[in-house]
PDB file of C-alpha atoms in Angstrom:
ATOM      1  CA  HIS A   8      22.511 -16.391  10.778  1.00 69.00           C
ATOM      2  CA  ASN A   9      24.282 -13.725  12.763  1.00 78.00           C
ATOM      3  CA  ILE A  10      21.915 -11.084  11.764  1.00 82.00           C
ATOM      4  CA  ASP A  11      20.608  -8.656  14.569  1.00 89.00           C
ATOM      5  CA  LEU A  12      16.878  -7.771  14.269  1.00 90.00           C
ATOM      6  CA  ILE A  13      15.860  -4.742  15.605  1.00 94.00           C
ATOM      7  CA  LEU A  14      12.166  -3.507  15.773  1.00 93.00           C
ATOM      8  CA  VAL A  15      11.132  -0.053  15.191  1.00 95.00           C
ATOM      9  CA  ARG A  16       7.922   1.188  16.546  1.00 93.00           C
ATOM     10  CA  ILE A  17       6.043   3.718  14.261  1.00 93.00           C
ATOM     11  CA  PRO A  18       3.716   5.296  16.743  1.00 91.00           C
ATOM     12  CA  GLY A  19       0.259   6.033  16.343  1.00 88.00           C
ATOM     13  CA  LYS A  20      -1.228   8.905  15.742  1.00 89.00           C
ATOM     14  CA  GLY A  21      -3.382   9.065  18.882  1.00 85.00           C
ATOM     15  CA  ASP A  22      -0.323   7.647  20.653  1.00 86.00           C
ATOM     16  CA  MET A  23       0.978  10.964  19.962  1.00 83.00           C
ATOM     17  CA  ALA A  24      -1.655  13.152  20.347  1.00 78.00           C
ATOM     18  CA  GLU A  25      -3.230  11.613  23.781  1.00 76.00           C
ATOM     19  CA  ALA A  26      -0.394  13.450  25.683  1.00 72.00           C
ATOM     20  CA  PHE A  27      -1.839  16.637  25.132  1.00 73.00           C
ATOM     21  CA  PHE A  28      -4.903  15.765  27.119  1.00 73.00           C
ATOM     22  CA  ALA A  29      -3.636  13.904  29.997  1.00 72.00           C
ATOM     23  CA  ASN A  30      -2.273  15.232  33.190  1.00 73.00           C
ATOM     24  CA  PRO A  31       1.606  14.766  33.231  1.00 68.00           C
ATOM     25  CA  ASP A  32       1.824  12.962  36.646  1.00 73.00           C
ATOM     26  CA  GLU A  33      -0.737  10.577  35.722  1.00 71.00           C
ATOM     27  CA  TYR A  34      -0.178   9.942  31.943  1.00 70.00           C
ATOM     28  CA  MET A  35       0.924   6.443  30.895  1.00 73.00           C
ATOM     29  CA  PRO A  36       1.585   5.175  27.394  1.00 72.00           C
ATOM     30  CA  ASN A  37      -0.186   2.856  25.404  1.00 80.00           C
ATOM     31  CA  PRO A  38      -0.491   0.097  28.008  1.00 82.00           C
ATOM     32  CA  ASP A  39      -0.666  -2.528  25.198  1.00 87.00           C
ATOM     33  CA  TRP A  40       2.618  -1.582  23.661  1.00 87.00           C
ATOM     34  CA  LEU A  41       4.432  -1.675  26.968  1.00 87.00           C
ATOM     35  CA  LYS A  42       3.460  -5.416  27.124  1.00 90.00           C
ATOM     36  CA  PHE A  43       4.710  -5.888  23.705  1.00 90.00           C
ATOM     37  CA  GLN A  44       7.805  -3.990  24.355  1.00 90.00           C
ATOM     38  CA  ILE A  45       8.773  -6.287  27.290  1.00 92.00           C
ATOM     39  CA  ALA A  46       7.791  -9.324  25.204  1.00 92.00           C
ATOM     40  CA  CYS A  47      10.295  -8.469  22.393  1.00 91.00           C
ATOM     41  CA  LEU A  48      12.951  -7.608  25.030  1.00 92.00           C
ATOM     42  CA  SER A  49      12.406 -10.808  26.987  1.00 92.00           C
ATOM     43  CA  ASN A  50      13.332 -12.565  23.490  1.00 90.00           C
ATOM     44  CA  ASP A  51      16.384 -10.852  22.963  1.00 90.00           C
ATOM     45  CA  ILE A  52      14.869  -8.368  20.076  1.00 90.00           C
ATOM     46  CA  GLU A  53      16.006  -4.823  20.514  1.00 93.00           C
ATOM     47  CA  VAL A  54      13.359  -2.250  20.375  1.00 94.00           C
ATOM     48  CA  ILE A  55      13.360   1.232  19.358  1.00 95.00           C
ATOM     49  CA  ASP A  56      10.424   3.718  20.402  1.00 93.00           C
ATOM     50  CA  PRO A  57      10.860   7.257  18.930  1.00 95.00           C
ATOM     51  CA  LEU A  58       7.742   8.485  20.844  1.00 92.00           C
ATOM     52  CA  PRO A  59       9.299  10.020  23.967  1.00 90.00           C
ATOM     53  CA  GLU A  60      11.887  11.933  21.655  1.00 94.00           C
ATOM     54  CA  MET A  61       8.991  13.063  19.320  1.00 94.00           C
ATOM     55  CA  TRP A  62       7.039  14.429  22.096  1.00 90.00           C
ATOM     56  CA  LYS A  63      10.224  16.364  23.369  1.00 91.00           C
ATOM     57  CA  ARG A  64      10.849  17.930  20.034  1.00 94.00           C
ATOM     58  CA  ARG A  65       7.171  18.189  19.100  1.00 91.00           C
ATOM     59  CA  PHE A  66       7.627  22.209  18.145  1.00 92.00           C
ATOM     60  CA  ASP A  67      10.530  21.305  15.837  1.00 95.00           C
ATOM     61  CA  TYR A  68       8.435  20.248  12.812  1.00 95.00           C
ATOM     62  CA  PRO A  69       4.937  21.600  11.766  1.00 94.00           C
ATOM     63  CA  LEU A  70       3.643  17.959  11.401  1.00 94.00           C
ATOM     64  CA  PHE A  71       3.912  14.648  12.643  1.00 95.00           C
ATOM     65  CA  TYR A  72       0.554  13.372  11.492  1.00 95.00           C
ATOM     66  CA  PHE A  73      -2.392  14.089   8.952  1.00 93.00           C
ATOM     67  CA  TYR A  74      -3.878  15.647  12.160  1.00 88.00           C
ATOM     68  CA  HIS A  75      -6.685  17.456   9.988  1.00 90.00           C
ATOM     69  CA  GLU A  76      -7.681  13.972   8.144  1.00 90.00           C
ATOM     70  CA  TYR A  77      -9.429  11.875  10.736  1.00 87.00           C
ATOM     71  CA  LYS A  78      -8.937   8.431   8.753  1.00 88.00           C
ATOM     72  CA  GLU A  79      -5.254   8.961   7.519  1.00 91.00           C
ATOM     73  CA  SER A  80      -3.191   6.993   9.971  1.00 91.00           C
ATOM     74  CA  HIS A  81       0.323   7.561   8.538  1.00 94.00           C
ATOM     75  CA  PRO A  82       3.323   9.493   9.932  1.00 95.00           C
ATOM     76  CA  LEU A  83       4.271  12.769   8.412  1.00 96.00           C
ATOM     77  CA  THR A  84       7.836  14.484   8.494  1.00 96.00           C
ATOM     78  CA  GLY A  85       8.446  15.074  11.897  1.00 97.00           C
ATOM     79  CA  THR A  86       7.900  11.403  12.867  1.00 97.00           C
ATOM     80  CA  SER A  87       9.883   9.721  10.072  1.00 98.00           C
ATOM     81  CA  CYS A  88      12.853  12.020  10.537  1.00 98.00           C
ATOM     82  CA  ILE A  89      12.992  11.682  14.105  1.00 98.00           C
ATOM     83  CA  THR A  90      12.696   8.076  13.887  1.00 98.00           C
ATOM     84  CA  ALA A  91      15.834   7.842  11.392  1.00 98.00           C
ATOM     85  CA  GLU A  92      17.706  10.169  13.663  1.00 98.00           C
ATOM     86  CA  ILE A  93      17.218   8.161  16.755  1.00 97.00           C
ATOM     87  CA  LEU A  94      17.816   4.716  14.394  1.00 97.00           C
ATOM     88  CA  SER A  95      20.692   5.859  13.044  1.00 96.00           C
ATOM     89  CA  GLY A  96      22.349   6.425  16.421  1.00 95.00           C
ATOM     90  CA  VAL A  97      21.964   2.710  17.228  1.00 95.00           C
ATOM     91  CA  LEU A  98      23.665   1.464  13.715  1.00 95.00           C
ATOM     92  CA  ARG A  99      26.475   3.595  14.263  1.00 92.00           C
ATOM     93  CA  ARG A 100      27.830   0.659  16.371  1.00 92.00           C
ATOM     94  CA  TYR A 101      28.329  -1.145  13.251  1.00 91.00           C
ATOM     95  CA  GLU A 102      30.190   1.323  11.680  1.00 89.00           C
ATOM     96  CA  ASP A 103      33.995   1.533  11.314  1.00 83.00           C
ATOM     97  CA  GLY A 104      33.951   5.390  11.779  1.00 75.00           C
ATOM     98  CA  ALA A 105      35.661   5.547   8.014  1.00 74.00           C
ATOM     99  CA  GLU A 106      34.646   8.682   6.324  1.00 74.00           C
ATOM    100  CA  SER A 107      33.156   8.379   2.585  1.00 81.00           C
ATOM    101  CA  LYS A 108      32.466  10.775   0.021  1.00 90.00           C
ATOM    102  CA  LYS A 109      28.736  11.985   0.396  1.00 95.00           C
ATOM    103  CA  LEU A 110      26.329   9.930  -1.422  1.00 96.00           C
ATOM    104  CA  TYR A 111      23.256  12.093  -0.799  1.00 98.00           C
ATOM    105  CA  THR A 112      21.800  15.310  -0.570  1.00 97.00           C
ATOM    106  CA  LEU A 113      18.905  17.063   0.785  1.00 97.00           C
ATOM    107  CA  GLN A 114      16.408  19.410  -0.833  1.00 97.00           C
ATOM    108  CA  THR A 115      12.812  20.715  -0.272  1.00 96.00           C
ATOM    109  CA  GLY A 116      10.219  18.356  -1.690  1.00 95.00           C
ATOM    110  CA  GLN A 117       6.402  19.232  -1.752  1.00 94.00           C
ATOM    111  CA  TYR A 118       3.243  17.300  -2.336  1.00 94.00           C
ATOM    112  CA  ALA A 119       1.713  18.208  -5.897  1.00 87.00           C
ATOM    113  CA  GLU A 120      -0.836  20.986  -6.174  1.00 78.00           C
ATOM    114  CA  ASN A 121      -4.466  19.939  -6.677  1.00 79.00           C
ATOM    115  CA  MET A 122      -4.116  16.776  -4.303  1.00 81.00           C
ATOM    116  CA  HIS A 123      -6.640  15.808  -1.589  1.00 87.00           C
ATOM    117  CA  LYS A 124      -6.733  18.552   0.828  1.00 89.00           C
ATOM    118  CA  LYS A 125      -5.025  16.093   3.355  1.00 91.00           C
ATOM    119  CA  TYR A 126      -1.778  17.130   1.657  1.00 94.00           C
ATOM    120  CA  TYR A 127      -2.221  20.884   2.508  1.00 94.00           C
ATOM    121  CA  TYR A 128      -1.411  22.189   5.736  1.00 94.00           C
ATOM    122  CA  PRO A 129      -4.147  22.290   8.116  1.00 93.00           C
ATOM    123  CA  ALA A 130      -6.198  25.751   8.848  1.00 91.00           C
ATOM    124  CA  GLY A 131      -5.098  27.830  12.032  1.00 89.00           C
ATOM    125  CA  ASN A 132      -1.466  28.493  11.664  1.00 87.00           C
ATOM    126  CA  ASN A 133      -0.151  31.538   9.587  1.00 87.00           C
ATOM    127  CA  LEU A 134       3.268  30.462   9.306  1.00 91.00           C
ATOM    128  CA  TYR A 135       1.905  27.409   7.232  1.00 93.00           C
ATOM    129  CA  PRO A 136      -1.171  28.724   5.069  1.00 92.00           C
ATOM    130  CA  ALA A 137      -3.858  26.067   4.498  1.00 91.00           C
ATOM    131  CA  ASP A 138      -3.680  26.915   0.867  1.00 91.00           C
ATOM    132  CA  THR A 139      -0.165  25.431   0.737  1.00 92.00           C
ATOM    133  CA  ALA A 140       0.764  22.192  -0.064  1.00 94.00           C
ATOM    134  CA  ILE A 141       2.792  20.455   2.837  1.00 95.00           C
ATOM    135  CA  GLN A 142       6.847  20.515   2.144  1.00 96.00           C
ATOM    136  CA  PHE A 143       9.080  17.822   3.602  1.00 97.00           C
ATOM    137  CA  PRO A 144      12.983  16.942   3.370  1.00 97.00           C
ATOM    138  CA  ALA A 145      13.500  15.165   0.232  1.00 98.00           C
ATOM    139  CA  VAL A 146      16.855  13.017  -0.405  1.00 98.00           C
ATOM    140  CA  LEU A 147      18.581  12.839  -3.687  1.00 98.00           C
ATOM    141  CA  GLU A 148      21.531  11.116  -4.829  1.00 97.00           C
ATOM    142  CA  ALA A 149      24.647  13.533  -4.877  1.00 97.00           C
ATOM    143  CA  LEU A 150      26.009  12.906  -8.380  1.00 95.00           C
ATOM    144  CA  SER A 151      22.877  12.051 -10.323  1.00 97.00           C
ATOM    145  CA  GLY A 152      19.993  14.486  -8.415  1.00 96.00           C
ATOM    146  CA  LYS A 153      17.908  11.300  -8.499  1.00 97.00           C
ATOM    147  CA  VAL A 154      15.675   9.867  -5.808  1.00 97.00           C
ATOM    148  CA  PRO A 155      17.660   6.824  -4.691  1.00 97.00           C
ATOM    149  CA  GLU A 156      15.845   3.659  -5.268  1.00 96.00           C
ATOM    150  CA  PHE A 157      16.227   1.148  -2.412  1.00 97.00           C
ATOM    151  CA  ALA A 158      15.159  -2.255  -3.070  1.00 95.00           C
ATOM    152  CA  PRO A 159      15.726  -5.775  -1.669  1.00 94.00           C
ATOM    153  CA  ASP A 160      18.763  -6.273  -3.973  1.00 95.00           C
ATOM    154  CA  THR A 161      20.646  -2.783  -2.985  1.00 96.00           C
ATOM    155  CA  VAL A 162      24.076  -3.532  -1.480  1.00 95.00           C
ATOM    156  CA  SER A 163      23.962  -2.824   1.979  1.00 95.00           C
ATOM    157  CA  LYS A 164      24.849  -4.337   5.494  1.00 93.00           C
ATOM    158  CA  TYR A 165      21.435  -2.890   6.500  1.00 95.00           C
ATOM    159  CA  ILE A 166      18.148  -4.483   5.319  1.00 94.00           C
ATOM    160  CA  PHE A 167      14.995  -2.320   6.089  1.00 92.00           C
ATOM    161  CA  LEU A 168      11.570  -4.608   6.363  1.00 92.00           C
ATOM    162  CA  SER A 169       8.220  -2.070   6.216  1.00 91.00           C
ATOM    163  CA  ASN A 170       5.313  -1.376   4.939  1.00 90.00           C
ATOM    164  CA  SER A 171       3.923   2.175   3.925  1.00 92.00           C
ATOM    165  CA  PHE A 172       4.484   3.600   7.572  1.00 93.00           C
ATOM    166  CA  ALA A 173       7.983   3.918   7.121  1.00 95.00           C
ATOM    167  CA  ALA A 174       7.454   5.507   3.503  1.00 95.00           C
ATOM    168  CA  TYR A 175       6.051   8.770   4.395  1.00 96.00           C
ATOM    169  CA  PRO A 176       5.791  11.716   3.826  1.00 96.00           C
ATOM    170  CA  GLN A 177       6.679  10.545   0.263  1.00 96.00           C
ATOM    171  CA  ARG A 178       8.338   7.715  -0.594  1.00 95.00           C
ATOM    172  CA  LYS A 179       8.818   8.166  -4.416  1.00 95.00           C
ATOM    173  CA  SER A 180      10.191  11.843  -3.663  1.00 96.00           C
ATOM    174  CA  GLY A 181      12.816  10.677  -1.352  1.00 97.00           C
ATOM    175  CA  GLY A 182      11.176  11.289   1.638  1.00 97.00           C
ATOM    176  CA  SER A 183      10.908   8.243   4.122  1.00 97.00           C
ATOM    177  CA  ILE A 184      12.491   6.815   7.005  1.00 97.00           C
ATOM    178  CA  PRO A 185      14.785   4.702   4.874  1.00 97.00           C
ATOM    179  CA  HIS A 186      15.752   7.700   2.692  1.00 98.00           C
ATOM    180  CA  TYR A 187      16.601  10.024   5.859  1.00 98.00           C
ATOM    181  CA  LEU A 188      18.627   7.357   7.522  1.00 97.00           C
ATOM    182  CA  ALA A 189      20.717   6.725   4.348  1.00 97.00           C
ATOM    183  CA  TYR A 190      21.433  10.661   4.161  1.00 97.00           C
ATOM    184  CA  ILE A 191      22.082  10.755   7.816  1.00 97.00           C
ATOM    185  CA  MET A 192      24.786   7.664   7.838  1.00 95.00           C
ATOM    186  CA  ASN A 193      25.703   8.270   4.323  1.00 96.00           C
ATOM    187  CA  LYS A 194      24.922   4.809   3.316  1.00 95.00           C
ATOM    188  CA  PRO A 195      22.328   2.989   0.968  1.00 96.00           C
ATOM    189  CA  MET A 196      19.791   0.924   2.536  1.00 97.00           C
ATOM    190  CA  ALA A 197      18.285  -2.388   1.231  1.00 97.00           C
ATOM    191  CA  TRP A 198      14.482  -2.199   1.770  1.00 96.00           C
ATOM    192  CA  PHE A 199      11.681  -4.728   1.355  1.00 92.00           C
ATOM    193  CA  TYR A 200       8.955  -2.904   1.060  1.00 91.00           C
ATOM    194  CA  ARG A 201       5.263  -4.170   0.993  1.00 86.00           C
ATOM    195  CA  ASP A 202       2.041  -1.793   0.755  1.00 81.00           C
ATOM    196  CA  GLY A 203      -0.653  -2.892   3.423  1.00 71.00           C
ATOM    197  CA  VAL A 204       0.531  -5.944   4.603  1.00 56.00           C
ATOM    198  CA  GLY A 205       2.312  -4.901   8.018  1.00 54.00           C
ATOM    199  CA  ASN A 206       0.893  -8.006  10.163  1.00 54.00           C
ATOM    200  CA  ILE A 207       2.231 -10.788   7.848  1.00 55.00           C
ATOM    201  CA  MET A 208       5.140  -9.073   6.053  1.00 53.00           C
ATOM    202  CA  LEU A 209       7.885 -10.105   8.733  1.00 54.00           C
ATOM    203  CA  ARG A 210       6.604 -13.718   8.436  1.00 53.00           C
ATOM    204  CA  THR A 211       6.467 -13.956   4.803  1.00 52.00           C
ATOM    205  CA  LEU A 212       9.941 -12.388   4.061  1.00 50.00           C
ATOM    206  CA  LEU A 213      11.413 -14.189   6.662  1.00 49.00           C
ATOM    207  CA  MET A 214      10.101 -17.642   5.833  1.00 45.00           C
TER     208      MET A 214
END
């Protein structure tokens, strides 16, 4: 149907953290991921892996994951922002270079107070006190000041298929990979979003 399929990896928390404890000369990324990546490329499916860039810029963001909450595997600001930046560079090839009026703006978002402890900065860093709710960039519509609502019927040349791993730090506040991508590219994003069904989502939506 003349539609390019691009697979974007959202690295797991362990994929990022394990490099801290490995010998740099012997470190090898997740071998299962490498096998999967090779299989995709062999079938002409483009793959984007933000992990190498995340590692290079690991000091640019206070949090890439909920490191202080063992069972929480969703990504945080660093992962989502860098992934959106890399993806925008790939998608530029579909743009004609024409400038348009700024559609989105950026402000500081924050998890609400009195939420679960995972939504507060972890203890041990004086720059980010542990009694402070985690902050993140939030994308808003430039004219209305509201959070853009990207849906399957949003008019866009880009269609995003994802579960909740692309919806952090907080989708409802304008903090997600599609929101950051829209801000960088100044383009709306159509978004097929499903909670908790990552393994079957693509099969269901593409049938």
